[in-house]
GROMACS .gro file of C-alpha atoms in nm:
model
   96
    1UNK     CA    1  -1.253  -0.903   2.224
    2UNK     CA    2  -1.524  -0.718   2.386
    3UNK     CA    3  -1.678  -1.038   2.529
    4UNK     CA    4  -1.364  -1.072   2.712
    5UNK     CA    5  -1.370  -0.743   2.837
    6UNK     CA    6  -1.450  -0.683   3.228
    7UNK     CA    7  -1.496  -0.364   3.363
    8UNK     CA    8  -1.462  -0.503   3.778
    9UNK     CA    9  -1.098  -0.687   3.648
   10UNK     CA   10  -0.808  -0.455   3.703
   11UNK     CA   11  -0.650  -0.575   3.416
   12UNK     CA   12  -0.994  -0.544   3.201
   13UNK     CA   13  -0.923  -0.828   2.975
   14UNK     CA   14  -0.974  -1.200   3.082
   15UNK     CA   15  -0.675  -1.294   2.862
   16UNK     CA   16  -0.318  -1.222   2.822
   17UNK     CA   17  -0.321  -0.947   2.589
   18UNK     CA   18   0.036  -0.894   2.589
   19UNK     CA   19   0.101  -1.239   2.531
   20UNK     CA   20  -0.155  -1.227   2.197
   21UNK     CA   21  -0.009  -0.905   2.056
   22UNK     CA   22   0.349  -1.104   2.084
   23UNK     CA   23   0.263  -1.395   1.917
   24UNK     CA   24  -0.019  -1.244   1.667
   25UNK     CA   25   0.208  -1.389   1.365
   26UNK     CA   26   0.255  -1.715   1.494
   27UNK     CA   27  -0.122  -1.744   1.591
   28UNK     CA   28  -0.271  -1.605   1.242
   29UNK     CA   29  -0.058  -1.831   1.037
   30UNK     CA   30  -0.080  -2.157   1.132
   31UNK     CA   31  -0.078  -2.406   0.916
   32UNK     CA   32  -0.427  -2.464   0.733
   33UNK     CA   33  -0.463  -2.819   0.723
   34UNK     CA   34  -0.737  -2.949   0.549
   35UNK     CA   35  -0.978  -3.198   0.740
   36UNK     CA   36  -1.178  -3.483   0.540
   37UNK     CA   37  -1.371  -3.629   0.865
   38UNK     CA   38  -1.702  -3.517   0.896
   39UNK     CA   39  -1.716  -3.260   1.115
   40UNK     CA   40  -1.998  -3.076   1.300
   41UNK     CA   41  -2.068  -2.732   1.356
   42UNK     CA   42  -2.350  -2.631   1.584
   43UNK     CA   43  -2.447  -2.257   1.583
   44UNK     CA   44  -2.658  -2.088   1.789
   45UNK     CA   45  -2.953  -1.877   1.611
   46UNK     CA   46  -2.925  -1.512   1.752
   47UNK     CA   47  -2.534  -1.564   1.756
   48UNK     CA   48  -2.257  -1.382   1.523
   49UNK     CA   49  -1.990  -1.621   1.527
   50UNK     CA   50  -2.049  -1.877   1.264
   51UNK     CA   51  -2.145  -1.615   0.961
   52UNK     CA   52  -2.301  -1.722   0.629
   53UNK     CA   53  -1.995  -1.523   0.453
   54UNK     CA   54  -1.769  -1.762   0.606
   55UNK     CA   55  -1.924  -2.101   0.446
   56UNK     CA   56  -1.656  -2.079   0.167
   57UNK     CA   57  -1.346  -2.067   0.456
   58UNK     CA   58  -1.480  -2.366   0.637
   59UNK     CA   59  -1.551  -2.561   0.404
   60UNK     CA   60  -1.219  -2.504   0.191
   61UNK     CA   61  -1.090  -2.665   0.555
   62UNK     CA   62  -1.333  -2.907   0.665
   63UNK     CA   63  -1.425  -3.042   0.306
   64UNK     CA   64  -1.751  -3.242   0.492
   65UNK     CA   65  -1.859  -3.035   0.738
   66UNK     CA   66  -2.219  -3.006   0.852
   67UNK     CA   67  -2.364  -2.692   1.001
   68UNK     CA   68  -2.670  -2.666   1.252
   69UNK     CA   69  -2.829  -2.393   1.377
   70UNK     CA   70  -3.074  -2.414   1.705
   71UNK     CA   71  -3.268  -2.097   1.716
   72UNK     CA   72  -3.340  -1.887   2.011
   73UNK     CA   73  -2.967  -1.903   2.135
   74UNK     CA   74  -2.615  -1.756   2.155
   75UNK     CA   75  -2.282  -1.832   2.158
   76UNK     CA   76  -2.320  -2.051   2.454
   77UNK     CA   77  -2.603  -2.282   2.267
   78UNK     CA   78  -2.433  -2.573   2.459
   79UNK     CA   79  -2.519  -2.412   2.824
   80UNK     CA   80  -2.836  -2.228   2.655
   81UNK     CA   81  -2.988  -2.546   2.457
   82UNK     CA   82  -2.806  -2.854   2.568
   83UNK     CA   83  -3.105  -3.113   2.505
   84UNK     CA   84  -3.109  -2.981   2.107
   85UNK     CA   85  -2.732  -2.949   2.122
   86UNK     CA   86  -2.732  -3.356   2.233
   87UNK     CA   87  -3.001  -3.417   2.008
   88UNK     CA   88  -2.804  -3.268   1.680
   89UNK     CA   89  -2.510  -3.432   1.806
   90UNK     CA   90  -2.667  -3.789   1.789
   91UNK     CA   91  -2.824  -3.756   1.479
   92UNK     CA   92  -2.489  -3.622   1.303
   93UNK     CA   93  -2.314  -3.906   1.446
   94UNK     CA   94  -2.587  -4.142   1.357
   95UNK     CA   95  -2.556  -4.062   0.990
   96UNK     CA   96  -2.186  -4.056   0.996
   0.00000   0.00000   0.00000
């Protein structure tokens, strides 16, 4: 939540925070369906938000997923990286 968090923003918070505490219940239990495509997941090296702890969850949800990590970059690898972000991109799709 801190991420979203700007001090210059009267309301401090770049999302609806009233509307998340509200519907907390029906955002925390959706329905976990499991997904058999191959799916990609491209982390960025100095960033926290894909965690080695959390292997088991994804994959008991995405079955086939692949994880990449391009080191020397955030959360925004995409905007940070995009040339390796294409390039893993291709070559996931080329084997799949």
């Amino acid at each position: 939540m801190l991420k979203s968090f700007d001090v210059n923003s009267a309301d401090c918070f770049r999302f609806n925070l009233t509307a998340l505490f509200n519907n907390y219940a029906n955002i925390m239990d959706w329905e976990k369906v499991r997904v058999f495509t191959p799916t990609l997941f491209i982390k960025g090296g100095n960033s926290s938000y894909i965690k080695i702890e959390n292997s088991e969850k994804i994959l008991e949800q995405f079955p086939n997923a692949t994880a990449f990590t391009i080191n020397g970059s955030g959360h925004w690898v995409h905007a940070e990286k995009p040339d390796f972000v294409i390039r893993a991109i291709k070559r996931f799709l080329n084997k799949n």
